Short mmCIF file of N, CA and C in Angstrom, two decimals:
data_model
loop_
_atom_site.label_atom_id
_atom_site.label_comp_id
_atom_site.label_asym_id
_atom_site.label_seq_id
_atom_site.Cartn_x
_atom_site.Cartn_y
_atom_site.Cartn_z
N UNK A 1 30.95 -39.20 1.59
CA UNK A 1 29.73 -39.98 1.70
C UNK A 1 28.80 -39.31 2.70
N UNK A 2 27.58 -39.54 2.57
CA UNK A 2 26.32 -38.50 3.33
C UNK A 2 26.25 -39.23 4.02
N UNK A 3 25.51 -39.17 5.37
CA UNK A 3 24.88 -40.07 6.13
C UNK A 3 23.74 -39.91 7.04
N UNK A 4 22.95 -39.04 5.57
CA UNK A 4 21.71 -38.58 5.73
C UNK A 4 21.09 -40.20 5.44
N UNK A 5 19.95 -39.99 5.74
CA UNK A 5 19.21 -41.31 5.97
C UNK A 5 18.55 -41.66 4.82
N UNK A 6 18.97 -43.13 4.09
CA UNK A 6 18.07 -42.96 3.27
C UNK A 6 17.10 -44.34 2.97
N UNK A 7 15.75 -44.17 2.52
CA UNK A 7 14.83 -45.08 2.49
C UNK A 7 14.18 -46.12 1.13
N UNK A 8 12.96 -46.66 1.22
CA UNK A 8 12.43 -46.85 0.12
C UNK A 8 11.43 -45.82 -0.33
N UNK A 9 10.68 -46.00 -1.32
CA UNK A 9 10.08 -44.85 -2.02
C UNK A 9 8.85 -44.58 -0.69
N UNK A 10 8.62 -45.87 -0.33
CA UNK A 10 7.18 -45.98 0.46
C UNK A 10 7.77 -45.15 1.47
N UNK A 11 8.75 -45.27 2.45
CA UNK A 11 9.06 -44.47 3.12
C UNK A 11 9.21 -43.14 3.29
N UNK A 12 9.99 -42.77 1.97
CA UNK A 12 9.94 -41.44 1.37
C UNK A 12 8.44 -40.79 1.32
N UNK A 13 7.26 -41.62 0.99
CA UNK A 13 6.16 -40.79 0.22
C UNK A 13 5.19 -40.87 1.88
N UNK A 14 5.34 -41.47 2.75
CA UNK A 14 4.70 -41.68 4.01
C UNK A 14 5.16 -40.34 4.62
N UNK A 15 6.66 -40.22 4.98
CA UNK A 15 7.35 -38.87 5.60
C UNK A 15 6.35 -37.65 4.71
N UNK A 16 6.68 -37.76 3.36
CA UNK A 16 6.61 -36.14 2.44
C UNK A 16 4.81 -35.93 3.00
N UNK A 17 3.79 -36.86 2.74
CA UNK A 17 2.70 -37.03 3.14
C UNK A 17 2.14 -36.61 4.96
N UNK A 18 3.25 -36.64 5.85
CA UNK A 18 3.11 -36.63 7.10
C UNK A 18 3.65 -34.47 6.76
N UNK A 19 4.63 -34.42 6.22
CA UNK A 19 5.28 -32.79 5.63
C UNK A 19 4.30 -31.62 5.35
N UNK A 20 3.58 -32.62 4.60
CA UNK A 20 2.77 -32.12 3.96
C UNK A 20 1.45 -31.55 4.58
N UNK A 21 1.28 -32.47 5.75
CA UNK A 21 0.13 -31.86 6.67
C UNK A 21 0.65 -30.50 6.94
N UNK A 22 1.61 -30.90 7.89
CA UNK A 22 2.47 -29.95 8.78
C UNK A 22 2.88 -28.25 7.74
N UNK A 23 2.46 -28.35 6.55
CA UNK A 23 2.91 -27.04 4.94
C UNK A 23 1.70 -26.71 5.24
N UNK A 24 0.51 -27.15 4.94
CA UNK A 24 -0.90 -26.94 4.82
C UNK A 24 -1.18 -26.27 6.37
N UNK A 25 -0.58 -26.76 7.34
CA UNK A 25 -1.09 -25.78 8.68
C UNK A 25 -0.49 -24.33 8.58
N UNK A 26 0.69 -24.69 8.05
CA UNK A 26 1.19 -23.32 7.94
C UNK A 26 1.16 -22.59 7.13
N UNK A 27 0.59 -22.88 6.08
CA UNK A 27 -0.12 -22.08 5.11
C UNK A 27 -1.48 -21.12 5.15
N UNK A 28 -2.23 -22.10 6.23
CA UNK A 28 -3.44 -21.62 6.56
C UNK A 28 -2.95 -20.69 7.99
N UNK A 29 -2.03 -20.68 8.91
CA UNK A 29 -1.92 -19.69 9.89
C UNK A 29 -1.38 -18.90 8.73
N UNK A 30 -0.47 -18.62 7.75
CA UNK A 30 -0.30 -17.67 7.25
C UNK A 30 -1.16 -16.96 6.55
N UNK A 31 -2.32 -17.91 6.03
CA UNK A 31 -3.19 -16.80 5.72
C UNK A 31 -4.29 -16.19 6.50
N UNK A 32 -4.27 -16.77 7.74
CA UNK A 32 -4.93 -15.91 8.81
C UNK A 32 -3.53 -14.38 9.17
N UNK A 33 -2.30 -14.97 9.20
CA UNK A 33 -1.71 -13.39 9.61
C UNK A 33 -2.07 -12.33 8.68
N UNK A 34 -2.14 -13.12 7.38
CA UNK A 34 -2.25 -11.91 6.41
C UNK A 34 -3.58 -11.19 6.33
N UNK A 35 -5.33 -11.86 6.43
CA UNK A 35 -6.20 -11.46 7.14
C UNK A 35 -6.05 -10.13 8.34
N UNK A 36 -5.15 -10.66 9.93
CA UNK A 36 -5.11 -9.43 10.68
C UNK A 36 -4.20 -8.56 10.15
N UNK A 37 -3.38 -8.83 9.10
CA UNK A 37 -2.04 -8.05 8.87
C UNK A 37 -3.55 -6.81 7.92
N UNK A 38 -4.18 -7.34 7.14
CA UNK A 38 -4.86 -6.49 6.40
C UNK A 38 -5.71 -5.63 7.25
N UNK A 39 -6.38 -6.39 8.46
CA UNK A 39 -7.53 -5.86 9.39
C UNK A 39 -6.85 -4.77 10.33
N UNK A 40 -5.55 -4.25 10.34
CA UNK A 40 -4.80 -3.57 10.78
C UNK A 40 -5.40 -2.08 10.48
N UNK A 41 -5.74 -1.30 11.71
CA UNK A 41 -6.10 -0.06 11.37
C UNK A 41 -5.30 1.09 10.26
N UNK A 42 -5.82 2.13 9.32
CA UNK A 42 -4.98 2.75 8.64
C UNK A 42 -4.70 4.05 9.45
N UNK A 43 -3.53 4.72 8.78
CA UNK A 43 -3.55 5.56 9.32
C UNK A 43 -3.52 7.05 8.56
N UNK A 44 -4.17 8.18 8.67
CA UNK A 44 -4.37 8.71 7.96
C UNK A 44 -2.97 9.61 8.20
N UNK A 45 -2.29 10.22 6.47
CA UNK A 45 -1.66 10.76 6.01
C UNK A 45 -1.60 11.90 5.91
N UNK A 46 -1.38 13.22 6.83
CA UNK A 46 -1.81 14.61 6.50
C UNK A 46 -0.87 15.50 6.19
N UNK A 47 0.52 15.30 6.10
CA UNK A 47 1.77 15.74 6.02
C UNK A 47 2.07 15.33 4.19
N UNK A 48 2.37 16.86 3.81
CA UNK A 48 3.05 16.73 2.45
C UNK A 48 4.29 16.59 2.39
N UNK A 49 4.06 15.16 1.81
CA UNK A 49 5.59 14.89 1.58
C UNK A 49 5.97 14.94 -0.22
N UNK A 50 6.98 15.39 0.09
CA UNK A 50 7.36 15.83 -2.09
C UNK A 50 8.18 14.43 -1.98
N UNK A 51 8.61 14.45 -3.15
CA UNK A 51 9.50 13.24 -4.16
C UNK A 51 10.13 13.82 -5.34
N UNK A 52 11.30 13.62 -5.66
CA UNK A 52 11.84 13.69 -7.16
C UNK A 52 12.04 12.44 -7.78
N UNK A 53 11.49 12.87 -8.99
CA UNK A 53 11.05 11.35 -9.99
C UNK A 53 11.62 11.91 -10.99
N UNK A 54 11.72 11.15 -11.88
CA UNK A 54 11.81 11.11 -13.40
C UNK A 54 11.63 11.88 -13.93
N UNK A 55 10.04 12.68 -13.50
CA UNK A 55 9.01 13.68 -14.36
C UNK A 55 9.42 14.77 -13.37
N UNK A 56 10.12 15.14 -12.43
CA UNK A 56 10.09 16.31 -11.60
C UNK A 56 9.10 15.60 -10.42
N UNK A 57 9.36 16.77 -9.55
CA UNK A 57 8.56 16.81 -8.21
C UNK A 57 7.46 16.48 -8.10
N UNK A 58 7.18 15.25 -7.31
CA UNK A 58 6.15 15.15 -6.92
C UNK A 58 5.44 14.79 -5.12
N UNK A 59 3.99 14.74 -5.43
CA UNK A 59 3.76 14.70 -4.09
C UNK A 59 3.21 13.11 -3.57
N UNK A 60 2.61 12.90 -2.81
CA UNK A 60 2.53 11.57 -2.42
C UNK A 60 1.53 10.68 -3.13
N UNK A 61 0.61 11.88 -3.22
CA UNK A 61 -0.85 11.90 -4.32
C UNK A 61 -0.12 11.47 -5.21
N UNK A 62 0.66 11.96 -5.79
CA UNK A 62 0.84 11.88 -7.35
C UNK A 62 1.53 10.63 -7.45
N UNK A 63 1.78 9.89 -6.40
CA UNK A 63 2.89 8.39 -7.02
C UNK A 63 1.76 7.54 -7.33
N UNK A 64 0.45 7.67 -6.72
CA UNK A 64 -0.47 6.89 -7.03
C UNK A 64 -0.89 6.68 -8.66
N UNK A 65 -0.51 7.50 -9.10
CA UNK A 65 -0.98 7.88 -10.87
C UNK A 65 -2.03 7.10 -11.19
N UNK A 66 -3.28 8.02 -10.32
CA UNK A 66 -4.18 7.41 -10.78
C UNK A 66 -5.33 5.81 -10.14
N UNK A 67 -4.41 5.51 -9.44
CA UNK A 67 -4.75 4.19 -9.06
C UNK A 67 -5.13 4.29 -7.56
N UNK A 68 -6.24 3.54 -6.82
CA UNK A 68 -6.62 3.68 -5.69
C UNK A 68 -5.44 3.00 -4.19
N UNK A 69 -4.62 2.23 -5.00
CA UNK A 69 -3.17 1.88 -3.43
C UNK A 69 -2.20 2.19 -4.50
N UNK A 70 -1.34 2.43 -3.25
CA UNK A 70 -0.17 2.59 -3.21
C UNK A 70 0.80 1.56 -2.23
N UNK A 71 1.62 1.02 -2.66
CA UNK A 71 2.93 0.03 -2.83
C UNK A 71 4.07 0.81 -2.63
N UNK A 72 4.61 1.05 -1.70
CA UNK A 72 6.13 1.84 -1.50
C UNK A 72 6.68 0.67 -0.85
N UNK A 73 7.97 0.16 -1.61
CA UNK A 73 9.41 -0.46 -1.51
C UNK A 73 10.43 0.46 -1.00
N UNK A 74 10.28 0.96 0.41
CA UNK A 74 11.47 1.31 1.07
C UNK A 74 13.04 0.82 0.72
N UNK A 75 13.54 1.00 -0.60
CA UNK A 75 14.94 0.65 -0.90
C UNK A 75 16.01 1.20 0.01
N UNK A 76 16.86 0.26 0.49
CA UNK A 76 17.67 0.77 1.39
C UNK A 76 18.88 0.92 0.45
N UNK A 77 19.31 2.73 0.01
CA UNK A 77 20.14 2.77 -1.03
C UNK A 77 20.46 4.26 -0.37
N UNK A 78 21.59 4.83 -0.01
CA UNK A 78 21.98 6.17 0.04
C UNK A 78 22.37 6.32 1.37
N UNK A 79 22.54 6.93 2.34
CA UNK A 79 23.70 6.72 3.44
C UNK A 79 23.68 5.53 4.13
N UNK A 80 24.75 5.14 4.36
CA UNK A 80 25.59 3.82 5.04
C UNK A 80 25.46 2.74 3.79
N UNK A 81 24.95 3.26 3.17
CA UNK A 81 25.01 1.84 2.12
C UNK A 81 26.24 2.46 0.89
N UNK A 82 27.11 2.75 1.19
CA UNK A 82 28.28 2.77 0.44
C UNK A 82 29.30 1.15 0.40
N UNK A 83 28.71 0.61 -0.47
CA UNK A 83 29.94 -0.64 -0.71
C UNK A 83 30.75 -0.66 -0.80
N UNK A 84 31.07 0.32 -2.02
CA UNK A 84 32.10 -0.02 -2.84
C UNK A 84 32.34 1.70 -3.41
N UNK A 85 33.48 2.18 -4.16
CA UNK A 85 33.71 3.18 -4.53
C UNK A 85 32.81 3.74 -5.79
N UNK A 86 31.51 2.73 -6.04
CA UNK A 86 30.42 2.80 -6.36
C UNK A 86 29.26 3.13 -5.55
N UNK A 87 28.07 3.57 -5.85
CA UNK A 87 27.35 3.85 -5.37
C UNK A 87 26.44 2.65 -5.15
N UNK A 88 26.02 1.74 -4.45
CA UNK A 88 25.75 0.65 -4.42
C UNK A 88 24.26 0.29 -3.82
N UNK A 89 23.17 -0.66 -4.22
CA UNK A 89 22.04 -0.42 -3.10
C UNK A 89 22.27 -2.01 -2.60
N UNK A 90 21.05 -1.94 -1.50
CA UNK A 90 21.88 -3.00 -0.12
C UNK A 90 21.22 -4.22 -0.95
N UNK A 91 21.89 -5.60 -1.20
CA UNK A 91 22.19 -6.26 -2.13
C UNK A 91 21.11 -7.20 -1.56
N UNK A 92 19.78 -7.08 -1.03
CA UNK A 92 18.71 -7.31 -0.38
C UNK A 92 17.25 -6.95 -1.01
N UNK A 93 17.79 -5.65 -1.24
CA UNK A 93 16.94 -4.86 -1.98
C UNK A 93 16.80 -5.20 -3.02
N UNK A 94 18.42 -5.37 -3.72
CA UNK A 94 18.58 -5.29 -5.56
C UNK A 94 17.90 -6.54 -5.79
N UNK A 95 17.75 -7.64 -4.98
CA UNK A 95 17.65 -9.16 -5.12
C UNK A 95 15.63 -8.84 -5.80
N UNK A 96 15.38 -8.34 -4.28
CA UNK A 96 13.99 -8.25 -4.35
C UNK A 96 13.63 -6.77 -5.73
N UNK A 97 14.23 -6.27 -6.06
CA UNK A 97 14.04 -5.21 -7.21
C UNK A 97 13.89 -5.98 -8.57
N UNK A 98 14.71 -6.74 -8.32
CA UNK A 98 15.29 -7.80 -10.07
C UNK A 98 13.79 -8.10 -11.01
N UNK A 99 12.44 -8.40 -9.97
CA UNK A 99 11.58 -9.33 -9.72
C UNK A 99 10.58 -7.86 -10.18
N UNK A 100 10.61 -6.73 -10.08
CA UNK A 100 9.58 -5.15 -9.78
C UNK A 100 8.89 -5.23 -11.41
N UNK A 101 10.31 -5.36 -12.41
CA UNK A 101 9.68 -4.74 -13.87
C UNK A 101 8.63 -5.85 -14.23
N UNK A 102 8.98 -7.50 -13.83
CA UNK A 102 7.84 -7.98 -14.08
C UNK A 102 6.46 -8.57 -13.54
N UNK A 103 6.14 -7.97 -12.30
CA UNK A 103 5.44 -7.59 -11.58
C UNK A 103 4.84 -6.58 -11.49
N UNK A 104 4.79 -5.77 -12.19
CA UNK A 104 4.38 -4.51 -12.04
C UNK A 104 2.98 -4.47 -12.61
N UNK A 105 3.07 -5.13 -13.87
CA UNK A 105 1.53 -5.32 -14.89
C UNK A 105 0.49 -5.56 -14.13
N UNK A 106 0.96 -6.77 -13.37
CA UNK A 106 0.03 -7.47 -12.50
C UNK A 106 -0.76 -6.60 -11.53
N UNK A 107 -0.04 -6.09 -10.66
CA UNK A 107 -0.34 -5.06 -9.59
C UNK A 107 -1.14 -3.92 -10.08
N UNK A 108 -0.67 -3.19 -11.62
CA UNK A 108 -1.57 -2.22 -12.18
C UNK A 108 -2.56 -2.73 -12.21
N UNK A 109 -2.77 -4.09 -12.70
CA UNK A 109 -4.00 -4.70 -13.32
C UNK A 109 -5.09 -5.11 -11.72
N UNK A 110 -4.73 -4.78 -11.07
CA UNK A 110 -4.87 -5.03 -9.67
C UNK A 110 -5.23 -3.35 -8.99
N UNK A 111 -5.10 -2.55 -9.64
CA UNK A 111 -5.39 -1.07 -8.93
C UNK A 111 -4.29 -0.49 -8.08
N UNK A 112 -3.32 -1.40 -7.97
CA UNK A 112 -1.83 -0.61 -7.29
C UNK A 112 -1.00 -0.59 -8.36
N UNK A 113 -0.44 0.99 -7.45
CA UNK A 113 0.95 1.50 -8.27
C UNK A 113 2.26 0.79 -7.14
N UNK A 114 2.96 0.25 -7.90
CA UNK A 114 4.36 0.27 -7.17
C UNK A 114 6.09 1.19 -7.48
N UNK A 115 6.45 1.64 -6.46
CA UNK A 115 7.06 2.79 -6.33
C UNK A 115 8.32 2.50 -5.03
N UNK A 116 9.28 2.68 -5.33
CA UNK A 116 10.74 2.35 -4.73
C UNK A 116 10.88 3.67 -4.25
N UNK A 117 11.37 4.08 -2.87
CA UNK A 117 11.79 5.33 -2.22
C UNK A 117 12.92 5.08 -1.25
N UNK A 118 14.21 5.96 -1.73
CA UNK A 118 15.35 5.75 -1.06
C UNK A 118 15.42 7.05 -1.15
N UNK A 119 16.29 7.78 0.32
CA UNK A 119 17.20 8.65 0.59
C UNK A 119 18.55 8.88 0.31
N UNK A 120 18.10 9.06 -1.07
CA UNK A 120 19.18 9.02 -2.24
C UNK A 120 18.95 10.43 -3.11
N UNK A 121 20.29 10.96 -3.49
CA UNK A 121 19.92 12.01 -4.79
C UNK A 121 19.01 11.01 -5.67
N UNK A 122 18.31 11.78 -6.86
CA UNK A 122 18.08 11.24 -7.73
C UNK A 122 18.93 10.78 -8.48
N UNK A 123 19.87 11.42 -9.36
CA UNK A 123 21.37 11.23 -9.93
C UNK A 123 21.51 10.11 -9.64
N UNK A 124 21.75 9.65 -8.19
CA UNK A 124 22.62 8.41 -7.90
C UNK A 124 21.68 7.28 -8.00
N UNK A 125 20.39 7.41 -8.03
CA UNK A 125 19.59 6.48 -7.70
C UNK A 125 19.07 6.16 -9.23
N UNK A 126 19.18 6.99 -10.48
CA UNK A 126 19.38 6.75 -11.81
C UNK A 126 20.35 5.84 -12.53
N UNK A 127 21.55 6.38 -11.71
CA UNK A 127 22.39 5.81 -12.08
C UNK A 127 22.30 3.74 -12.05
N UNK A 128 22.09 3.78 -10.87
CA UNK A 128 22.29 2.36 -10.28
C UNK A 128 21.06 1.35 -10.75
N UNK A 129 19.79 2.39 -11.25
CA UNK A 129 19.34 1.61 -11.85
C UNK A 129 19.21 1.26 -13.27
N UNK A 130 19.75 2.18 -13.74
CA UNK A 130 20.60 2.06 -15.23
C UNK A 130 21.38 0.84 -15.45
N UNK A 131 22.26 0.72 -14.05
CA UNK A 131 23.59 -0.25 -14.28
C UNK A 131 22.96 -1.71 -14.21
N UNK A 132 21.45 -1.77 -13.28
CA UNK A 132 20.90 -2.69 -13.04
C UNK A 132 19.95 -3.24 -13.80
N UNK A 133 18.97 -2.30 -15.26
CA UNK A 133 18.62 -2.83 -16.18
C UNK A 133 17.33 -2.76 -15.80
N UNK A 134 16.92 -1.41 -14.87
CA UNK A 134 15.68 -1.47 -14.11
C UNK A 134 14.92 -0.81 -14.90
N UNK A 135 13.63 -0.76 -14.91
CA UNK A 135 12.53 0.38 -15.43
C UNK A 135 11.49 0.38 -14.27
N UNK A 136 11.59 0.55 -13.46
CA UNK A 136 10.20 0.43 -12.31
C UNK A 136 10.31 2.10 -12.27
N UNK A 137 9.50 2.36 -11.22
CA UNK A 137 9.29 4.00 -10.81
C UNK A 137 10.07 3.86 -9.45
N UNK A 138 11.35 4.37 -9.44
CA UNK A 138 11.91 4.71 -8.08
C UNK A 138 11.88 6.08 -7.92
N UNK A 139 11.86 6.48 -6.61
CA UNK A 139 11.52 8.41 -6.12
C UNK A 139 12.51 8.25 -5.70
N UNK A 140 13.19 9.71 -5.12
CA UNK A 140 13.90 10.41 -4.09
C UNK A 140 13.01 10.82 -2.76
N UNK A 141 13.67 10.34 -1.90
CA UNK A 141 12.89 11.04 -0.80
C UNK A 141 13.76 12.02 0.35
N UNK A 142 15.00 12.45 0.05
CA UNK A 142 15.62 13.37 0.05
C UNK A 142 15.42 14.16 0.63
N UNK A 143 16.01 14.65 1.42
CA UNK A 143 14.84 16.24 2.20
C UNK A 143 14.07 15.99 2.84
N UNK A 144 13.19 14.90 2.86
CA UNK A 144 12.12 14.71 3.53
C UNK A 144 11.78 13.53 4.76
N UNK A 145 10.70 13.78 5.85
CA UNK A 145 10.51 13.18 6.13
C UNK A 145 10.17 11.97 6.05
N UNK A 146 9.83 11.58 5.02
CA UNK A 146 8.96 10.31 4.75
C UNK A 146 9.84 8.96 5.10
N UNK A 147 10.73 8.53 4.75
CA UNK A 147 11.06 7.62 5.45
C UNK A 147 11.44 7.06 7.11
N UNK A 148 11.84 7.96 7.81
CA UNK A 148 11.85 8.15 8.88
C UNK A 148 10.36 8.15 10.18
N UNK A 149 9.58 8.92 8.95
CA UNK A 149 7.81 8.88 9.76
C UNK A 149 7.51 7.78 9.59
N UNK A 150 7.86 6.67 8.68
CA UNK A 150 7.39 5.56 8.39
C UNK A 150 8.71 4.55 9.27
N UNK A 151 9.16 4.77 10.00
CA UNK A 151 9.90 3.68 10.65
C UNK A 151 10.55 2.99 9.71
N UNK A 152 11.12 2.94 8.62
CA UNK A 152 12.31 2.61 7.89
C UNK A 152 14.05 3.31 7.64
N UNK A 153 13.44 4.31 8.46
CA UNK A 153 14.91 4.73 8.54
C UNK A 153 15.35 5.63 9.63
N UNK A 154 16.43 6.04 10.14
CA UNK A 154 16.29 6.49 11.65
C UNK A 154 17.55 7.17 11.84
N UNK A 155 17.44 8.48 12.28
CA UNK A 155 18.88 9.41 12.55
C UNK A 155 19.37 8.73 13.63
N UNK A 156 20.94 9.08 13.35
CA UNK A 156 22.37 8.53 14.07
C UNK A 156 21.56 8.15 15.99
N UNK A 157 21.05 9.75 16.32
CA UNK A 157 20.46 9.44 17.66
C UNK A 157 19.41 8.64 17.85
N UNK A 158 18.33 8.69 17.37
CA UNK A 158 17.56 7.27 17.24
C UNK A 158 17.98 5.91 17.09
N UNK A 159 19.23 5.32 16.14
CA UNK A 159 19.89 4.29 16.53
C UNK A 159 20.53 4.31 18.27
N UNK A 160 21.88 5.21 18.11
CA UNK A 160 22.15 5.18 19.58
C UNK A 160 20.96 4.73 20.97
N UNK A 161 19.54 5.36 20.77
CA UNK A 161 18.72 4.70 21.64
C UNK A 161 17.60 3.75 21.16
N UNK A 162 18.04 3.02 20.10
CA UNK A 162 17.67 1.77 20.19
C UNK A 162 16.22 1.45 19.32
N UNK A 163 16.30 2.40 18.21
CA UNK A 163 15.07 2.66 17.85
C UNK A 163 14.76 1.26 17.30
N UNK A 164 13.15 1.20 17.09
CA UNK A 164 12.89 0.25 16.73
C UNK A 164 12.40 0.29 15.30
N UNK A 165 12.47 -1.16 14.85
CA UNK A 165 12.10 -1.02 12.97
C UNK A 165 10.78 -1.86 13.07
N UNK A 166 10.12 -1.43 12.12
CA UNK A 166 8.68 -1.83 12.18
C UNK A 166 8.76 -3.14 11.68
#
């Protein structure tokens, strides 16, 4: 038996009504964060960074295909993320991936490309999304700096002192 509290409807609809203020404030500070989150200075990009895709090598330019933003989903998939005697991506990611193929229209239709980048072979990062039933555009970023310049991922010594994640 619960002994959560329970009322008449009037009671019920007085509380949800009092809730309801309290959703609406926080809806509106959230769309002020997202305002400064946007008013956030850019920063300009001068370092070539490559990618292996689907189509072969590419450069940073080129994930845009065309379109004026770019959308990178830092997938956390390829060292330390070994689960299982499978190659596995961090089950965080896959949640928020499930959601990419039908989302994607939207965002084109919107002038962004969206694009998944893990420090992963390609091979492995084919694979898993094969098993997962994916079609989005995921890269390799392999070799390269790019995740690391972007504060999503961080060598053994940078953990040891405490690096920070954006």
């Amino acid at each position: 038996m619960t002994k959560h509290k329970t009322g008449t409807r009037e009671e019920w609809l007085a509380a949800r009504l009092e809730l309801l203020k309290a959703e609406k404030e926080l809806m509106h500070r959230s769309d002020e964060l997202a305002r400064r989150r946007q008013a956030l200075p850019w920063v300009r990009i001068d370092k070539e960074y490559r990618f292996e895709t689907d189509e072969g090598s590419a450069s940073l330019a080129d994930l845009f295909r065309g379109r004026s933003q770019l959308l990178v989903y830092h997938f956390m998939f390829g060292y330390g993320f070994r689960l299982t005697d499978e190659r596995q991506g961090c089950t965080g990611c896959s949640l928020i991936a499930d959601h990419f193929d039908g989302v994607i229209p939207h965002l084109n239709g919107r002038d962004i490309t969206l694009v998944c980048a893990s420090i992963a072979p390609l091979q492995e990062i084919q694979g898993y999304k094969r098993q997962m039933g994916w079609r989005f555009p995921w890269v390799s970023s392999l070799g390269s700096d790019f995740n690391y310049d972007f504060g999503v991922a961080f060598t053994e010594e940078q953990q040891r002192n405490g690096a920070d994640y954006n």
